[in-house]
Amino acid sequence: MAQDMGFQRDPKHWVSHDASLATEEDLEIRRRIFWGCYTSDKLISLILGRSVYLFYDDAEVETTNRLPDFPEMKPWLPAGFSDYDGGFGAVNPLIPCFKEQIRLSKVIEKMLSKLFSTKSSLEGIGRQSCIDSLNFELCSWYEALPDCAKWNRWEPPSTLLIPSVAALHLLFHSVRIALNFEQAVSHNVAALKDNARKDCLSSAEDIAHIVRKYRSQYGLGHSPLMMIYGVMQAVRALSLFGTPEEAQYLLHVLDECSSAWTLAHQARDRLTRGKM
């Protein structure tokens, strides 16, 4: 529907048809609508196991930029920013994190299209080469994150967790597990399987750390959808390669999230029955 409406065209091309779109704010808002659809498409594809519908190369929309925050916008800012004003100087992490999610979504698009598509014919060395290439792209993306979008599990417990940063890292670690899980449970070469297990376990542990911190600072009653998917992937990995206690904790997290997301309750049932 977004493509039928022409969202993939940059809104500066619409101005000749509608002069009311001439302000920078209007153009930027419409660009964000497209990129929001683009990133959401990748998350929905990951959750449902469907093909992606919006492709990066089909879009001519320019990258999003930060607009000034007007006083009227304050009630709409995500939780966490009001307590952290000025913590990053002039840089508010919301838009940088959104830009990084767009970059990460390009890798997800490639992973779903080349590796997990029903039409994919990759096998053996070709498939392994694709997995290695995607792992390299994920690592390169992670290393190139701007300082305001970085997170690590060793930061002091008192450090405030910015929700947009948390969601970004939940997505990264979830995708890393999704990419390597099949190889981690396969009868592949021992060294390849061990590396895949290490990647899955490391990302699952990071997800658990993020969830604990998010829960202690904000609660889980209004958790983002990304939280549900991240916990699902972490439970799969921890149940096989980690500690059962940590996996059990994350199952309880899904219980708490079920007040906002019916999907959380369904995911918990399937994970408990070992069907995911």
mmCIF file of C-alpha atoms in Angstrom:
data_model
loop_
_atom_site.group_PDB
_atom_site.id
_atom_site.type_symbol
_atom_site.label_atom_id
_atom_site.label_comp_id
_atom_site.label_asym_id
_atom_site.label_seq_id
_atom_site.Cartn_x
_atom_site.Cartn_y
_atom_site.Cartn_z
ATOM 1 C CA MET A 1 0.000 0.000 0.000
ATOM 2 C CA ALA A 2 2.902 2.351 0.824
ATOM 3 C CA GLN A 3 4.353 1.777 -2.641
ATOM 4 C CA ASP A 4 0.959 2.273 -4.275
ATOM 5 C CA MET A 5 0.798 5.668 -2.540
ATOM 6 C CA GLY A 6 4.233 6.568 -3.860
ATOM 7 C CA PHE A 7 6.007 6.727 -0.499
ATOM 8 C CA GLN A 8 9.175 5.389 -2.122
ATOM 9 C CA ARG A 9 9.543 8.646 -4.082
ATOM 10 C CA ASP A 10 11.256 11.509 -2.310
ATOM 11 C CA PRO A 11 8.610 14.074 -1.259
ATOM 12 C CA LYS A 12 10.552 16.930 -2.881
ATOM 13 C CA HIS A 13 9.134 15.582 -6.162
ATOM 14 C CA TRP A 14 5.607 16.042 -4.832
ATOM 15 C CA VAL A 15 5.908 19.805 -4.342
ATOM 16 C CA SER A 16 5.026 20.609 -7.954
ATOM 17 C CA HIS A 17 1.660 18.924 -7.372
ATOM 18 C CA ASP A 18 0.995 20.258 -3.868
ATOM 19 C CA ALA A 19 2.618 23.524 -2.776
ATOM 20 C CA SER A 20 1.593 22.898 0.853
ATOM 21 C CA LEU A 21 4.432 20.344 1.093
ATOM 22 C CA ALA A 22 7.110 22.965 0.483
ATOM 23 C CA THR A 23 8.306 23.363 4.085
ATOM 24 C CA GLU A 24 11.328 21.411 5.287
ATOM 25 C CA GLU A 25 9.280 20.037 8.184
ATOM 26 C CA ASP A 26 6.668 18.561 5.830
ATOM 27 C CA LEU A 27 9.324 16.993 3.610
ATOM 28 C CA GLU A 28 11.172 15.522 6.577
ATOM 29 C CA ILE A 29 8.005 14.100 8.148
ATOM 30 C CA ARG A 30 7.102 12.338 4.896
ATOM 31 C CA ARG A 31 10.614 10.936 4.574
ATOM 32 C CA ARG A 32 10.330 9.536 8.074
ATOM 33 C CA ILE A 33 7.014 7.920 7.155
ATOM 34 C CA PHE A 34 8.725 5.971 4.378
ATOM 35 C CA TRP A 35 11.756 4.964 6.443
ATOM 36 C CA GLY A 36 9.454 3.974 9.286
ATOM 37 C CA CYS A 37 7.578 1.699 6.869
ATOM 38 C CA TYR A 38 10.884 0.340 5.544
ATOM 39 C CA THR A 39 12.277 -0.588 8.967
ATOM 40 C CA SER A 40 8.931 -1.927 10.220
ATOM 41 C CA ASP A 41 8.701 -4.150 7.147
ATOM 42 C CA LYS A 42 11.971 -5.846 8.153
ATOM 43 C CA LEU A 43 10.884 -6.421 11.754
ATOM 44 C CA ILE A 44 7.523 -7.840 10.661
ATOM 45 C CA SER A 45 9.302 -10.097 8.160
ATOM 46 C CA LEU A 46 11.588 -11.401 10.908
ATOM 47 C CA ILE A 47 8.663 -12.135 13.223
ATOM 48 C CA LEU A 48 6.325 -13.682 10.646
ATOM 49 C CA GLY A 49 8.983 -15.331 8.492
ATOM 50 C CA ARG A 50 7.637 -13.650 5.371
ATOM 51 C CA SER A 51 9.492 -12.023 2.500
ATOM 52 C CA VAL A 52 10.330 -8.336 2.646
ATOM 53 C CA TYR A 53 8.055 -6.019 0.674
ATOM 54 C CA LEU A 54 10.044 -2.772 0.615
ATOM 55 C CA PHE A 55 13.521 -2.804 -0.915
ATOM 56 C CA TYR A 56 16.189 -0.206 -0.296
ATOM 57 C CA ASP A 57 17.217 0.032 -3.949
ATOM 58 C CA ASP A 58 13.627 0.747 -5.010
ATOM 59 C CA ALA A 59 13.508 3.916 -2.908
ATOM 60 C CA GLU A 60 14.683 7.371 -3.852
ATOM 61 C CA VAL A 61 13.827 8.925 -0.476
ATOM 62 C CA GLU A 62 16.661 10.908 1.040
ATOM 63 C CA THR A 63 17.985 10.003 4.464
ATOM 64 C CA THR A 64 16.196 11.485 7.452
ATOM 65 C CA ASN A 65 17.587 14.476 9.353
ATOM 66 C CA ARG A 66 16.990 15.887 12.764
ATOM 67 C CA LEU A 67 14.459 18.683 13.168
ATOM 68 C CA PRO A 68 14.393 21.133 16.088
ATOM 69 C CA ASP A 69 12.406 19.872 19.071
ATOM 70 C CA PHE A 70 9.572 22.292 19.679
ATOM 71 C CA PRO A 71 8.081 22.620 23.203
ATOM 72 C CA GLU A 72 4.813 21.115 21.943
ATOM 73 C CA MET A 73 6.669 17.886 21.134
ATOM 74 C CA LYS A 74 7.843 17.194 24.682
ATOM 75 C CA PRO A 75 4.830 15.010 25.700
ATOM 76 C CA TRP A 76 5.479 12.835 22.634
ATOM 77 C CA LEU A 77 9.141 12.119 23.283
ATOM 78 C CA PRO A 78 9.927 8.542 24.366
ATOM 79 C CA ALA A 79 10.400 7.718 28.030
ATOM 80 C CA GLY A 80 13.907 8.366 29.228
ATOM 81 C CA PHE A 81 14.703 11.556 27.348
ATOM 82 C CA SER A 82 13.141 13.916 29.877
ATOM 83 C CA ASP A 83 15.492 12.567 32.550
ATOM 84 C CA TYR A 84 18.519 12.697 30.320
ATOM 85 C CA ASP A 85 18.418 16.171 28.786
ATOM 86 C CA GLY A 86 21.863 17.240 27.720
ATOM 87 C CA GLY A 87 23.444 13.884 28.509
ATOM 88 C CA PHE A 88 24.776 13.659 24.969
ATOM 89 C CA GLY A 89 25.357 17.386 24.511
ATOM 90 C CA ALA A 90 23.734 18.602 21.327
ATOM 91 C CA VAL A 91 23.110 15.056 20.081
ATOM 92 C CA ASN A 92 19.761 13.474 20.875
ATOM 93 C CA PRO A 93 20.092 9.712 20.172
ATOM 94 C CA LEU A 94 16.605 9.331 18.688
ATOM 95 C CA ILE A 95 17.380 10.287 15.067
ATOM 96 C CA PRO A 96 20.923 8.836 14.996
ATOM 97 C CA CYS A 97 19.458 5.539 16.231
ATOM 98 C CA PHE A 98 16.744 5.698 13.577
ATOM 99 C CA LYS A 99 19.406 6.218 10.895
ATOM 100 C CA GLU A 100 21.369 3.257 12.230
ATOM 101 C CA GLN A 101 18.222 1.130 12.215
ATOM 102 C CA ILE A 102 17.809 1.968 8.523
ATOM 103 C CA ARG A 103 21.393 0.846 7.865
ATOM 104 C CA LEU A 104 20.834 -2.336 9.865
ATOM 105 C CA SER A 105 17.584 -2.978 7.995
ATOM 106 C CA LYS A 106 19.561 -3.057 4.731
ATOM 107 C CA VAL A 107 21.561 -5.981 6.130
ATOM 108 C CA ILE A 108 18.354 -7.666 7.325
ATOM 109 C CA GLU A 109 16.853 -7.222 3.853
ATOM 110 C CA LYS A 110 19.871 -8.923 2.313
ATOM 111 C CA MET A 111 19.764 -11.745 4.879
ATOM 112 C CA LEU A 112 16.071 -12.481 4.350
ATOM 113 C CA SER A 113 16.256 -12.180 0.557
ATOM 114 C CA LYS A 114 19.440 -14.144 -0.090
ATOM 115 C CA LEU A 115 19.587 -16.654 2.752
ATOM 116 C CA PHE A 116 16.085 -17.362 4.037
ATOM 117 C CA SER A 117 13.978 -16.788 0.941
ATOM 118 C CA THR A 118 11.956 -19.784 -0.239
ATOM 119 C CA LYS A 119 13.596 -19.252 -3.640
ATOM 120 C CA SER A 120 17.126 -19.294 -2.238
ATOM 121 C CA SER A 121 19.246 -22.017 -3.807
ATOM 122 C CA LEU A 122 22.334 -21.451 -1.671
ATOM 123 C CA GLU A 123 23.846 -24.642 -0.313
ATOM 124 C CA GLY A 124 27.165 -25.833 1.032
ATOM 125 C CA ILE A 125 30.075 -23.461 0.470
ATOM 126 C CA GLY A 126 27.859 -20.864 -1.203
ATOM 127 C CA ARG A 127 25.546 -20.686 1.808
ATOM 128 C CA GLN A 128 28.469 -20.586 4.227
ATOM 129 C CA SER A 129 30.057 -17.764 2.247
ATOM 130 C CA CYS A 130 26.803 -15.804 2.432
ATOM 131 C CA ILE A 131 26.562 -16.303 6.215
ATOM 132 C CA ASP A 132 30.171 -15.185 6.670
ATOM 133 C CA SER A 133 29.577 -12.106 4.536
ATOM 134 C CA LEU A 134 26.453 -11.152 6.495
ATOM 135 C CA ASN A 135 28.239 -11.669 9.813
ATOM 136 C CA PHE A 136 30.981 -9.355 8.587
ATOM 137 C CA GLU A 137 28.415 -6.724 7.600
ATOM 138 C CA LEU A 138 26.753 -6.962 11.012
ATOM 139 C CA CYS A 139 30.092 -6.550 12.797
ATOM 140 C CA SER A 140 31.026 -3.619 10.555
ATOM 141 C CA TRP A 141 27.691 -1.961 11.296
ATOM 142 C CA TYR A 142 28.202 -2.458 15.030
ATOM 143 C CA GLU A 143 31.749 -1.069 15.026
ATOM 144 C CA ALA A 144 30.683 2.015 13.057
ATOM 145 C CA LEU A 145 27.946 3.070 15.504
ATOM 146 C CA PRO A 146 28.184 6.696 16.658
ATOM 147 C CA ASP A 147 28.994 7.181 20.335
ATOM 148 C CA CYS A 148 25.439 8.254 21.178
ATOM 149 C CA ALA A 149 24.097 4.905 19.882
ATOM 150 C CA LYS A 150 26.594 2.619 21.594
ATOM 151 C CA TRP A 151 25.849 0.301 24.505
ATOM 152 C CA ASN A 152 27.754 -2.403 26.346
ATOM 153 C CA ARG A 153 26.857 -4.725 29.174
ATOM 154 C CA TRP A 154 29.709 -3.486 31.387
ATOM 155 C CA GLU A 155 28.476 0.066 31.803
ATOM 156 C CA PRO A 156 27.556 1.057 35.405
ATOM 157 C CA PRO A 157 24.079 -0.037 36.547
ATOM 158 C CA SER A 158 23.230 3.587 37.307
ATOM 159 C CA THR A 159 23.689 4.612 33.657
ATOM 160 C CA LEU A 160 20.331 5.464 32.123
ATOM 161 C CA LEU A 161 19.298 3.192 29.263
ATOM 162 C CA ILE A 162 17.895 5.257 26.400
ATOM 163 C CA PRO A 163 14.943 3.339 24.866
ATOM 164 C CA SER A 164 15.945 4.036 21.256
ATOM 165 C CA VAL A 165 19.462 2.743 21.969
ATOM 166 C CA ALA A 166 18.035 -0.334 23.704
ATOM 167 C CA ALA A 167 15.718 -1.113 20.775
ATOM 168 C CA LEU A 168 18.565 -0.733 18.290
ATOM 169 C CA HIS A 169 20.797 -3.193 20.132
ATOM 170 C CA LEU A 170 17.931 -5.614 20.724
ATOM 171 C CA LEU A 171 17.396 -5.688 16.964
ATOM 172 C CA PHE A 172 21.100 -6.194 16.232
ATOM 173 C CA HIS A 173 21.526 -9.086 18.658
ATOM 174 C CA SER A 174 18.244 -10.706 17.581
ATOM 175 C CA VAL A 175 19.332 -10.641 13.943
ATOM 176 C CA ARG A 176 22.727 -12.058 14.887
ATOM 177 C CA ILE A 177 21.039 -15.014 16.581
ATOM 178 C CA ALA A 178 18.626 -15.503 13.670
ATOM 179 C CA LEU A 179 21.538 -15.542 11.229
ATOM 180 C CA ASN A 180 23.682 -18.044 13.142
ATOM 181 C CA PHE A 181 21.165 -20.249 14.975
ATOM 182 C CA GLU A 182 20.632 -22.764 12.187
ATOM 183 C CA GLN A 183 24.369 -23.318 11.878
ATOM 184 C CA ALA A 184 24.774 -23.515 15.662
ATOM 185 C CA VAL A 185 22.427 -26.518 15.872
ATOM 186 C CA SER A 186 23.565 -28.204 12.657
ATOM 187 C CA HIS A 187 25.950 -31.117 12.159
ATOM 188 C CA ASN A 188 28.351 -28.826 10.384
ATOM 189 C CA VAL A 189 32.123 -28.562 10.777
ATOM 190 C CA ALA A 190 32.854 -28.370 14.515
ATOM 191 C CA ALA A 191 34.745 -25.074 14.312
ATOM 192 C CA LEU A 192 31.948 -23.392 12.344
ATOM 193 C CA LYS A 193 29.307 -24.728 14.720
ATOM 194 C CA ASP A 194 31.265 -23.570 17.792
ATOM 195 C CA ASN A 195 31.686 -20.064 16.392
ATOM 196 C CA ALA A 196 27.985 -19.862 15.593
ATOM 197 C CA ARG A 197 27.100 -20.999 19.119
ATOM 198 C CA LYS A 198 29.422 -18.405 20.642
ATOM 199 C CA ASP A 199 27.811 -15.665 18.570
ATOM 200 C CA CYS A 200 24.304 -16.796 19.526
ATOM 201 C CA LEU A 201 25.137 -17.095 23.219
ATOM 202 C CA SER A 202 26.946 -13.750 23.377
ATOM 203 C CA SER A 203 24.020 -11.961 21.753
ATOM 204 C CA ALA A 204 21.475 -13.773 23.938
ATOM 205 C CA GLU A 205 23.355 -12.686 27.064
ATOM 206 C CA ASP A 206 23.451 -9.090 25.838
ATOM 207 C CA ILE A 207 19.699 -9.203 25.205
ATOM 208 C CA ALA A 208 19.170 -10.471 28.758
ATOM 209 C CA HIS A 209 21.293 -7.601 30.134
ATOM 210 C CA ILE A 210 19.340 -5.021 28.143
ATOM 211 C CA VAL A 211 15.999 -6.483 29.227
ATOM 212 C CA ARG A 212 16.979 -6.507 32.919
ATOM 213 C CA LYS A 213 18.080 -2.892 32.777
ATOM 214 C CA TYR A 214 15.041 -1.772 30.780
ATOM 215 C CA ARG A 215 12.751 -3.580 33.208
ATOM 216 C CA SER A 216 14.357 -1.971 36.262
ATOM 217 C CA GLN A 217 14.163 1.543 34.793
ATOM 218 C CA TYR A 218 10.892 1.572 32.853
ATOM 219 C CA GLY A 219 8.997 -1.622 33.575
ATOM 220 C CA LEU A 220 7.646 -3.887 30.849
ATOM 221 C CA GLY A 221 4.011 -2.834 30.707
ATOM 222 C CA HIS A 222 4.587 -0.764 27.566
ATOM 223 C CA SER A 223 7.473 -2.636 25.993
ATOM 224 C CA PRO A 224 8.152 -2.147 22.266
ATOM 225 C CA LEU A 225 7.514 -4.992 19.843
ATOM 226 C CA MET A 226 11.280 -5.280 19.382
ATOM 227 C CA MET A 227 11.496 -6.440 23.003
ATOM 228 C CA ILE A 228 9.247 -9.421 22.286
ATOM 229 C CA TYR A 229 11.236 -10.559 19.268
ATOM 230 C CA GLY A 230 14.544 -10.091 21.074
ATOM 231 C CA VAL A 231 13.424 -12.142 24.056
ATOM 232 C CA MET A 232 12.115 -14.898 21.773
ATOM 233 C CA GLN A 233 15.472 -15.214 20.034
ATOM 234 C CA ALA A 234 17.417 -15.053 23.303
ATOM 235 C CA VAL A 235 15.325 -17.807 24.902
ATOM 236 C CA ARG A 236 15.972 -20.091 21.927
ATOM 237 C CA ALA A 237 19.720 -19.594 22.254
ATOM 238 C CA LEU A 238 19.928 -19.714 26.051
ATOM 239 C CA SER A 239 17.805 -22.858 26.270
ATOM 240 C CA LEU A 240 20.346 -24.755 24.164
ATOM 241 C CA PHE A 241 23.671 -23.056 24.787
ATOM 242 C CA GLY A 242 23.265 -21.048 27.992
ATOM 243 C CA THR A 243 21.800 -21.369 31.462
ATOM 244 C CA PRO A 244 18.220 -22.617 31.901
ATOM 245 C CA GLU A 245 17.717 -20.090 34.721
ATOM 246 C CA GLU A 246 18.364 -17.169 32.402
ATOM 247 C CA ALA A 247 16.018 -18.610 29.786
ATOM 248 C CA GLN A 248 13.360 -19.054 32.475
ATOM 249 C CA TYR A 249 13.762 -15.428 33.550
ATOM 250 C CA LEU A 250 13.131 -14.274 29.992
ATOM 251 C CA LEU A 251 10.025 -16.455 29.779
ATOM 252 C CA HIS A 252 8.701 -14.575 32.819
ATOM 253 C CA VAL A 253 9.533 -11.351 30.981
ATOM 254 C CA LEU A 254 7.192 -12.457 28.187
ATOM 255 C CA ASP A 255 4.489 -12.937 30.816
ATOM 256 C CA GLU A 256 4.921 -9.315 31.907
ATOM 257 C CA CYS A 257 4.884 -8.091 28.314
ATOM 258 C CA SER A 258 1.675 -9.966 27.511
ATOM 259 C CA SER A 259 -0.432 -7.153 28.996
ATOM 260 C CA ALA A 260 0.618 -5.027 26.017
ATOM 261 C CA TRP A 261 1.245 -7.704 23.374
ATOM 262 C CA THR A 262 -0.843 -10.837 22.820
ATOM 263 C CA LEU A 263 2.105 -12.052 20.761
ATOM 264 C CA ALA A 264 4.175 -12.277 23.962
ATOM 265 C CA HIS A 265 1.747 -14.797 25.466
ATOM 266 C CA GLN A 266 1.667 -16.821 22.235
ATOM 267 C CA ALA A 267 5.465 -16.789 21.996
ATOM 268 C CA ARG A 268 5.815 -17.984 25.580
ATOM 269 C CA ASP A 269 3.493 -20.917 24.958
ATOM 270 C CA ARG A 270 5.368 -21.958 21.830
ATOM 271 C CA LEU A 271 8.769 -21.592 23.494
ATOM 272 C CA THR A 272 7.584 -23.641 26.465
ATOM 273 C CA ARG A 273 6.426 -26.388 24.111
ATOM 274 C CA GLY A 274 9.702 -26.188 22.184
ATOM 275 C CA LYS A 275 8.061 -25.259 18.880
ATOM 276 C CA MET A 276 10.255 -22.255 18.017
#
